[in-house]
mmCIF file of C-alpha atoms in Angstrom:
data_model
loop_
_atom_site.group_PDB
_atom_site.id
_atom_site.type_symbol
_atom_site.label_atom_id
_atom_site.label_comp_id
_atom_site.label_asym_id
_atom_site.label_seq_id
_atom_site.Cartn_x
_atom_site.Cartn_y
_atom_site.Cartn_z
ATOM 1 C CA UNK A 9 53.176 53.845 119.313
ATOM 2 C CA UNK A 10 54.767 55.622 122.357
ATOM 3 C CA UNK A 11 58.295 56.210 121.733
ATOM 4 C CA UNK A 12 60.932 57.821 124.116
ATOM 5 C CA UNK A 13 64.051 59.140 122.764
ATOM 6 C CA UNK A 14 67.536 60.116 124.671
ATOM 7 C CA UNK A 15 68.882 62.940 123.411
ATOM 8 C CA UNK A 16 72.368 64.573 124.622
ATOM 9 C CA UNK A 17 71.451 66.930 127.628
ATOM 10 C CA UNK A 18 71.295 70.151 125.611
ATOM 11 C CA UNK A 19 68.042 72.548 124.863
ATOM 12 C CA UNK A 20 65.333 70.069 122.581
ATOM 13 C CA UNK A 21 64.487 72.319 120.671
ATOM 14 C CA UNK A 22 68.491 73.955 119.792
ATOM 15 C CA UNK A 23 68.623 78.153 120.363
ATOM 16 C CA UNK A 24 71.308 77.817 118.257
ATOM 17 C CA UNK A 25 73.013 75.120 116.074
ATOM 18 C CA UNK A 26 72.419 72.457 118.102
ATOM 19 C CA UNK A 27 72.899 69.466 114.316
ATOM 20 C CA UNK A 28 71.665 66.347 117.096
ATOM 21 C CA UNK A 29 69.010 68.252 118.554
ATOM 22 C CA UNK A 30 67.531 69.337 115.741
ATOM 23 C CA UNK A 31 67.275 65.466 114.129
ATOM 24 C CA UNK A 32 65.685 64.944 117.377
ATOM 25 C CA UNK A 33 63.119 68.053 117.166
ATOM 26 C CA UNK A 34 62.037 67.785 114.130
ATOM 27 C CA UNK A 35 61.745 63.838 114.247
ATOM 28 C CA UNK A 36 59.982 64.259 117.669
ATOM 29 C CA UNK A 37 57.354 66.405 115.507
ATOM 30 C CA UNK A 38 57.095 63.984 112.366
ATOM 31 C CA UNK A 39 56.518 61.507 114.842
ATOM 32 C CA UNK A 40 53.234 63.468 115.963
ATOM 33 C CA UNK A 41 52.082 64.083 112.872
ATOM 34 C CA UNK A 42 51.722 60.436 111.862
ATOM 35 C CA UNK A 43 50.102 59.543 114.904
ATOM 36 C CA UNK A 44 53.066 58.811 117.628
ATOM 37 C CA UNK A 45 53.364 60.235 121.519
ATOM 38 C CA UNK A 46 57.109 60.734 121.645
ATOM 39 C CA UNK A 47 59.149 61.283 124.945
ATOM 40 C CA UNK A 48 62.582 63.426 125.184
ATOM 41 C CA UNK A 49 64.555 62.883 127.223
ATOM 42 C CA UNK A 50 67.227 65.985 127.711
ATOM 43 C CA UNK A 51 69.023 65.375 130.956
ATOM 44 C CA UNK A 52 72.168 64.680 132.627
ATOM 45 C CA UNK A 53 71.044 61.877 135.391
ATOM 46 C CA UNK A 54 70.918 58.518 134.486
ATOM 47 C CA UNK A 55 68.636 57.039 137.843
ATOM 48 C CA UNK A 56 65.996 60.227 136.632
ATOM 49 C CA UNK A 57 66.068 58.879 133.011
ATOM 50 C CA UNK A 58 65.460 55.034 133.556
ATOM 51 C CA UNK A 59 62.694 57.015 135.960
ATOM 52 C CA UNK A 60 61.438 58.723 133.817
ATOM 53 C CA UNK A 61 60.901 56.237 131.139
ATOM 54 C CA UNK A 62 59.762 53.871 133.216
ATOM 55 C CA UNK A 63 56.590 55.934 133.913
ATOM 56 C CA UNK A 64 55.844 56.724 130.408
ATOM 57 C CA UNK A 65 55.959 52.763 129.379
ATOM 58 C CA UNK A 66 57.042 53.357 126.120
ATOM 59 C CA UNK A 67 56.914 50.398 122.795
ATOM 60 C CA UNK A 68 60.284 51.620 122.520
ATOM 61 C CA UNK A 69 63.012 53.172 123.675
ATOM 62 C CA UNK A 70 65.830 55.158 121.339
ATOM 63 C CA UNK A 71 69.428 56.484 122.563
ATOM 64 C CA UNK A 72 69.272 58.270 120.083
ATOM 65 C CA UNK A 73 73.016 60.332 121.489
ATOM 66 C CA UNK A 74 75.296 57.216 122.139
ATOM 67 C CA UNK A 75 76.977 59.044 125.037
ATOM 68 C CA UNK A 76 74.324 56.698 126.340
ATOM 69 C CA UNK A 77 74.793 53.492 125.583
ATOM 70 C CA UNK A 78 75.505 52.228 129.322
ATOM 71 C CA UNK A 79 72.499 52.944 130.216
ATOM 72 C CA UNK A 80 71.306 49.912 127.641
ATOM 73 C CA UNK A 81 71.094 46.812 129.681
ATOM 74 C CA UNK A 82 68.870 49.225 132.792
ATOM 75 C CA UNK A 83 65.927 49.819 130.037
ATOM 76 C CA UNK A 84 62.997 47.442 129.643
ATOM 77 C CA UNK A 85 62.035 48.064 126.967
ATOM 78 C CA UNK A 86 62.963 47.567 123.285
ATOM 79 C CA UNK A 87 65.326 49.579 122.302
ATOM 80 C CA UNK A 88 68.326 50.445 120.146
ATOM 81 C CA UNK A 89 70.847 53.200 120.161
ATOM 82 C CA UNK A 90 72.477 55.293 117.127
ATOM 83 C CA UNK A 91 75.728 57.928 116.780
ATOM 84 C CA UNK A 92 76.536 60.893 115.587
ATOM 85 C CA UNK A 93 79.948 60.550 116.002
ATOM 86 C CA UNK A 94 81.696 62.227 113.217
ATOM 87 C CA UNK A 95 85.114 59.914 113.073
ATOM 88 C CA UNK A 96 82.753 56.770 113.576
ATOM 89 C CA UNK A 97 84.387 54.961 109.973
ATOM 90 C CA UNK A 98 87.118 56.333 111.051
ATOM 91 C CA UNK A 99 89.109 54.953 113.988
ATOM 92 C CA UNK A 100 92.640 56.418 113.775
ATOM 93 C CA UNK A 101 91.278 59.754 114.721
ATOM 94 C CA UNK A 102 88.416 58.116 117.798
ATOM 95 C CA UNK A 103 90.858 60.183 120.049
ATOM 96 C CA UNK A 104 89.233 59.252 124.157
ATOM 97 C CA UNK A 105 85.495 58.347 122.259
ATOM 98 C CA UNK A 106 86.449 54.997 121.336
ATOM 99 C CA UNK A 107 87.387 53.906 125.499
ATOM 100 C CA UNK A 108 84.752 56.010 126.766
ATOM 101 C CA UNK A 109 82.115 55.163 124.293
ATOM 102 C CA UNK A 110 83.314 52.948 121.741
ATOM 103 C CA UNK A 111 84.374 50.087 123.400
ATOM 104 C CA UNK A 112 81.197 49.795 125.254
ATOM 105 C CA UNK A 113 79.844 48.605 122.355
ATOM 106 C CA UNK A 114 81.735 45.488 122.173
ATOM 107 C CA UNK A 115 80.700 44.790 124.987
ATOM 108 C CA UNK A 116 77.048 45.561 125.386
ATOM 109 C CA UNK A 117 76.513 44.713 121.491
ATOM 110 C CA UNK A 118 72.872 46.541 121.604
ATOM 111 C CA UNK A 119 70.455 46.450 119.381
ATOM 112 C CA UNK A 120 72.389 49.590 116.830
ATOM 113 C CA UNK A 121 70.459 51.749 113.853
ATOM 114 C CA UNK A 122 73.034 53.269 112.035
ATOM 115 C CA UNK A 123 72.417 56.297 109.751
ATOM 116 C CA UNK A 124 74.550 54.381 107.207
ATOM 117 C CA UNK A 125 75.578 51.214 106.269
ATOM 118 C CA UNK A 126 78.976 51.804 106.503
ATOM 119 C CA UNK A 127 78.460 53.177 109.806
ATOM 120 C CA UNK A 128 76.818 49.439 110.646
ATOM 121 C CA UNK A 129 79.883 48.118 108.683
ATOM 122 C CA UNK A 130 82.000 49.027 111.750
ATOM 123 C CA UNK A 131 80.144 47.875 114.515
ATOM 124 C CA UNK A 132 79.634 44.323 112.778
ATOM 125 C CA UNK A 133 83.748 44.094 112.132
ATOM 126 C CA UNK A 134 85.204 45.825 114.969
ATOM 127 C CA UNK A 135 82.213 45.319 117.654
ATOM 128 C CA UNK A 136 80.500 41.708 116.874
ATOM 129 C CA UNK A 137 77.999 42.757 116.673
ATOM 130 C CA UNK A 138 75.731 40.933 114.152
ATOM 131 C CA UNK A 139 73.504 41.301 111.759
ATOM 132 C CA UNK A 140 70.167 40.665 113.111
ATOM 133 C CA UNK A 141 70.591 43.620 115.287
ATOM 134 C CA UNK A 142 72.289 46.032 112.157
ATOM 135 C CA UNK A 143 69.785 48.401 111.197
ATOM 136 C CA UNK A 144 69.661 51.033 108.298
ATOM 137 C CA UNK A 145 68.316 54.070 109.737
ATOM 138 C CA UNK A 146 69.172 57.353 108.119
ATOM 139 C CA UNK A 147 68.811 61.104 109.163
ATOM 140 C CA UNK A 148 66.226 63.388 107.517
ATOM 141 C CA UNK A 149 65.223 66.930 106.923
ATOM 142 C CA UNK A 150 61.944 69.525 107.413
ATOM 143 C CA UNK A 151 60.715 69.638 103.484
ATOM 144 C CA UNK A 152 58.456 72.840 104.755
ATOM 145 C CA UNK A 153 60.475 74.652 106.611
ATOM 146 C CA UNK A 154 63.108 75.965 103.191
ATOM 147 C CA UNK A 155 62.787 79.106 100.862
ATOM 148 C CA UNK A 156 63.030 77.944 97.449
ATOM 149 C CA UNK A 157 63.747 80.617 94.646
ATOM 150 C CA UNK A 158 64.111 78.860 91.020
ATOM 151 C CA UNK A 159 66.707 80.899 91.118
ATOM 152 C CA UNK A 160 69.583 81.998 93.038
ATOM 153 C CA UNK A 161 70.143 85.458 93.954
ATOM 154 C CA UNK A 162 74.030 84.476 94.668
ATOM 155 C CA UNK A 163 74.413 82.011 92.016
ATOM 156 C CA UNK A 164 78.452 83.297 91.693
ATOM 157 C CA UNK A 165 78.532 82.370 95.172
ATOM 158 C CA UNK A 166 79.193 78.554 97.333
ATOM 159 C CA UNK A 167 78.665 78.696 100.614
ATOM 160 C CA UNK A 168 80.496 76.518 103.076
ATOM 161 C CA UNK A 169 78.169 76.165 106.501
ATOM 162 C CA UNK A 170 79.573 74.433 108.831
ATOM 163 C CA UNK A 171 80.976 75.352 112.678
ATOM 164 C CA UNK A 172 84.359 75.835 111.704
ATOM 165 C CA UNK A 173 86.988 74.142 113.444
ATOM 166 C CA UNK A 174 89.708 71.418 112.373
ATOM 167 C CA UNK A 175 87.220 68.774 110.990
ATOM 168 C CA UNK A 176 85.713 71.263 108.587
ATOM 169 C CA UNK A 177 88.767 72.400 107.603
ATOM 170 C CA UNK A 178 87.811 75.086 106.008
ATOM 171 C CA UNK A 179 90.980 77.385 106.762
ATOM 172 C CA UNK A 180 92.815 75.356 103.974
ATOM 173 C CA UNK A 181 90.447 76.892 101.226
ATOM 174 C CA UNK A 182 89.793 80.477 101.775
ATOM 175 C CA UNK A 183 92.374 81.250 98.155
ATOM 176 C CA UNK A 184 88.884 80.203 96.599
ATOM 177 C CA UNK A 185 87.120 83.955 95.739
ATOM 178 C CA UNK A 186 83.661 82.463 95.167
ATOM 179 C CA UNK A 187 83.885 80.326 98.081
ATOM 180 C CA UNK A 188 81.604 81.778 101.229
ATOM 181 C CA UNK A 189 81.558 80.901 104.682
ATOM 182 C CA UNK A 190 78.758 80.539 107.872
ATOM 183 C CA UNK A 191 79.207 79.055 111.296
ATOM 184 C CA UNK A 192 80.571 79.838 115.275
ATOM 185 C CA UNK A 193 84.364 80.213 114.236
ATOM 186 C CA UNK A 194 87.003 77.740 116.731
ATOM 187 C CA UNK A 195 90.129 77.003 114.648
ATOM 188 C CA UNK A 196 92.153 80.152 115.041
ATOM 189 C CA UNK A 197 93.817 79.261 111.192
ATOM 190 C CA UNK A 198 90.509 80.917 109.920
ATOM 191 C CA UNK A 199 90.466 84.456 108.766
ATOM 192 C CA UNK A 200 87.013 85.844 109.643
ATOM 193 C CA UNK A 201 88.439 89.154 107.126
ATOM 194 C CA UNK A 202 87.697 87.077 104.416
ATOM 195 C CA UNK A 203 84.607 86.112 102.820
ATOM 196 C CA UNK A 204 82.539 85.393 106.209
ATOM 197 C CA UNK A 205 79.103 85.611 106.692
ATOM 198 C CA UNK A 206 79.582 85.278 110.690
ATOM 199 C CA UNK A 207 76.935 82.558 112.193
ATOM 200 C CA UNK A 208 73.723 82.046 110.557
ATOM 201 C CA UNK A 209 70.366 80.481 113.072
ATOM 202 C CA UNK A 210 68.309 78.439 111.926
ATOM 203 C CA UNK A 211 65.707 80.436 110.597
ATOM 204 C CA UNK A 212 68.280 82.314 108.521
ATOM 205 C CA UNK A 213 69.426 79.468 107.501
ATOM 206 C CA UNK A 214 65.772 78.200 106.185
ATOM 207 C CA UNK A 215 65.771 81.596 104.171
ATOM 208 C CA UNK A 216 68.540 82.189 102.825
ATOM 209 C CA UNK A 217 70.715 79.431 101.758
ATOM 210 C CA UNK A 218 68.341 78.515 98.778
ATOM 211 C CA UNK A 219 70.223 82.005 97.223
ATOM 212 C CA UNK A 220 73.881 80.502 96.764
ATOM 213 C CA UNK A 221 74.909 78.369 93.960
ATOM 214 C CA UNK A 222 75.778 75.129 95.919
ATOM 215 C CA UNK A 223 77.168 74.085 99.093
ATOM 216 C CA UNK A 224 80.522 72.734 99.836
ATOM 217 C CA UNK A 225 81.572 70.221 102.850
ATOM 218 C CA UNK A 226 85.204 69.194 103.001
ATOM 219 C CA UNK A 227 85.693 68.187 106.257
ATOM 220 C CA UNK A 228 87.490 64.444 107.566
ATOM 221 C CA UNK A 229 84.838 62.692 109.187
ATOM 222 C CA UNK A 230 81.143 62.926 109.393
ATOM 223 C CA UNK A 231 78.375 60.307 110.168
ATOM 224 C CA UNK A 232 75.161 61.087 107.858
ATOM 225 C CA UNK A 233 75.440 65.639 107.677
ATOM 226 C CA UNK A 234 72.519 66.704 107.794
ATOM 227 C CA UNK A 235 73.279 70.130 105.866
ATOM 228 C CA UNK A 236 74.173 68.151 102.317
ATOM 229 C CA UNK A 237 70.523 67.070 103.207
ATOM 230 C CA UNK A 238 69.090 70.609 103.631
ATOM 231 C CA UNK A 239 71.497 71.662 100.663
ATOM 232 C CA UNK A 240 69.354 69.986 98.414
ATOM 233 C CA UNK A 241 65.617 71.011 100.011
ATOM 234 C CA UNK A 242 66.556 74.456 99.005
ATOM 235 C CA UNK A 243 67.461 73.584 95.320
ATOM 236 C CA UNK A 244 71.817 73.612 95.576
ATOM 237 C CA UNK A 245 73.942 71.431 94.894
ATOM 238 C CA UNK A 246 77.478 69.957 96.895
ATOM 239 C CA UNK A 247 80.331 69.214 96.565
ATOM 240 C CA UNK A 248 82.064 66.713 99.467
ATOM 241 C CA UNK A 249 85.025 65.137 100.614
ATOM 242 C CA UNK A 250 84.965 61.459 100.168
ATOM 243 C CA UNK A 251 83.976 61.391 104.167
ATOM 244 C CA UNK A 252 80.896 62.863 103.754
ATOM 245 C CA UNK A 253 78.968 60.484 101.131
ATOM 246 C CA UNK A 254 76.480 58.423 103.339
ATOM 247 C CA UNK A 255 73.549 57.562 102.073
ATOM 248 C CA UNK A 256 73.860 59.277 98.084
ATOM 249 C CA UNK A 257 73.673 58.718 94.299
ATOM 250 C CA UNK A 258 76.795 59.493 93.077
ATOM 251 C CA UNK A 259 76.264 58.708 89.912
ATOM 252 C CA UNK A 260 74.518 62.274 90.165
ATOM 253 C CA UNK A 261 75.703 65.152 88.190
ATOM 254 C CA UNK A 262 74.767 67.977 91.645
ATOM 255 C CA UNK A 263 77.155 65.979 93.432
ATOM 256 C CA UNK A 264 80.585 65.997 93.369
ATOM 257 C CA UNK A 265 83.507 64.240 95.604
ATOM 258 C CA UNK A 266 86.274 65.177 96.772
ATOM 259 C CA UNK A 267 89.176 62.251 96.811
ATOM 260 C CA UNK A 268 91.007 62.428 100.191
ATOM 261 C CA UNK A 269 94.346 62.840 97.918
ATOM 262 C CA UNK A 270 93.630 65.348 96.284
ATOM 263 C CA UNK A 271 92.106 67.776 98.975
ATOM 264 C CA UNK A 272 95.341 70.095 99.556
ATOM 265 C CA UNK A 273 95.040 70.938 95.642
ATOM 266 C CA UNK A 274 93.744 73.892 95.558
ATOM 267 C CA UNK A 275 93.602 75.041 91.795
ATOM 268 C CA UNK A 276 91.179 71.154 91.041
ATOM 269 C CA UNK A 277 89.042 71.977 93.907
ATOM 270 C CA UNK A 278 88.183 75.382 93.399
ATOM 271 C CA UNK A 279 88.118 74.145 89.513
ATOM 272 C CA UNK A 280 85.465 71.042 90.738
ATOM 273 C CA UNK A 281 82.994 73.682 92.913
ATOM 274 C CA UNK A 282 82.961 76.159 89.931
ATOM 275 C CA UNK A 283 82.349 73.054 87.281
ATOM 276 C CA UNK A 284 79.555 71.634 89.697
ATOM 277 C CA UNK A 285 77.947 75.587 91.255
ATOM 278 C CA UNK A 286 77.175 76.547 87.124
ATOM 279 C CA UNK A 287 76.030 72.735 87.296
ATOM 280 C CA UNK A 288 73.938 72.541 89.843
ATOM 281 C CA UNK A 289 72.304 76.480 89.017
ATOM 282 C CA UNK A 290 70.774 75.639 85.821
ATOM 283 C CA UNK A 291 69.278 71.918 87.122
ATOM 284 C CA UNK A 292 67.464 72.908 91.125
ATOM 285 C CA UNK A 293 64.252 71.032 89.748
ATOM 286 C CA UNK A 294 66.616 67.776 89.461
ATOM 287 C CA UNK A 295 67.907 68.593 92.776
ATOM 288 C CA UNK A 296 64.762 69.644 94.690
ATOM 289 C CA UNK A 297 63.134 66.012 93.338
ATOM 290 C CA UNK A 298 66.159 64.253 94.890
ATOM 291 C CA UNK A 299 65.516 65.623 97.783
ATOM 292 C CA UNK A 300 62.003 64.453 98.506
ATOM 293 C CA UNK A 301 63.466 60.745 99.693
ATOM 294 C CA UNK A 302 65.243 62.432 102.328
ATOM 295 C CA UNK A 303 61.705 64.190 103.661
ATOM 296 C CA UNK A 304 61.986 63.094 108.107
ATOM 297 C CA UNK A 305 57.908 61.304 106.996
ATOM 298 C CA UNK A 306 59.196 59.497 104.597
ATOM 299 C CA UNK A 307 62.741 58.510 106.386
ATOM 300 C CA UNK A 308 59.972 57.533 109.111
ATOM 301 C CA UNK A 309 57.699 55.691 106.655
ATOM 302 C CA UNK A 310 60.343 53.970 105.291
ATOM 303 C CA UNK A 311 62.936 53.403 108.020
ATOM 304 C CA UNK A 312 62.250 54.221 111.570
ATOM 305 C CA UNK A 313 58.751 52.386 112.121
ATOM 306 C CA UNK A 314 59.887 49.119 110.166
ATOM 307 C CA UNK A 315 63.164 49.473 112.062
ATOM 308 C CA UNK A 316 61.136 49.281 115.837
ATOM 309 C CA UNK A 317 58.708 46.834 114.531
ATOM 310 C CA UNK A 318 61.786 44.463 113.782
ATOM 311 C CA UNK A 319 63.574 45.020 117.349
ATOM 312 C CA UNK A 320 59.809 45.145 119.301
ATOM 313 C CA UNK A 321 59.072 41.333 117.665
ATOM 314 C CA UNK A 322 63.271 40.289 118.027
ATOM 315 C CA UNK A 323 62.484 40.502 121.933
ATOM 316 C CA UNK A 324 59.033 39.233 121.516
ATOM 317 C CA UNK A 325 59.984 35.957 120.239
#
């Protein structure tokens, strides 16, 4: 199958962090592994994007960066759109994203490859997109990229691995002695003299994430977080906000959810982090087994290709 993927106008694979760019690149590699031909379009010129798609003559086009949803009516091939916008399930925090991008979904009503059932519910209830146009299509992770150890070197440490910004809220938790931070800083409230490890690039992440006891992600909005799946693959349990639970089995003892009304109770948060870390350090095999379902090849076989086939069949009919 020939598939065109439209991404942000940024280098793919990314030179630095770039979560969406990493996801697109890893998806391409996994699709290639399964015998599919992939065209990545990461340029700023909409006319050139359409021309390049028409030259490629794909079986399917995936707008995997919803700023480009306006191209949907001009694409003559079976097509679907995915959003990675962190506040997609929090309309009150959308800001200018709503008129600029989200409202176009209401007008265009495209096929949607939603990263979670919650995201698809937003499109159904707010954009009035019918069920037949909504497909669950979660992200995946590259299992083979990560070093994994049976016992972490830093079993008494937790890591908050994310861009240090207002959405991630790292500055709230800096009094927790065993919590360490990695990511580029854009929040002036954060004190880099406290447990700050600098910015991690992908190769360093792949090699060193396994050294920590567990991962913390307490943001106030997420779509389907890549770093959570990366934590599982490296053998770490997770302590997350209620906004970061997409596609997770919350019955697992190595997944701890902090309710939003407890997020400012630092004593409670610290207690949960330590309890989760103690369990996770001693149950890595369970975590690693759970991580296998997120492997990109499995995700593509179980969701992506079947969804594409349904869209193609629907368009033919």
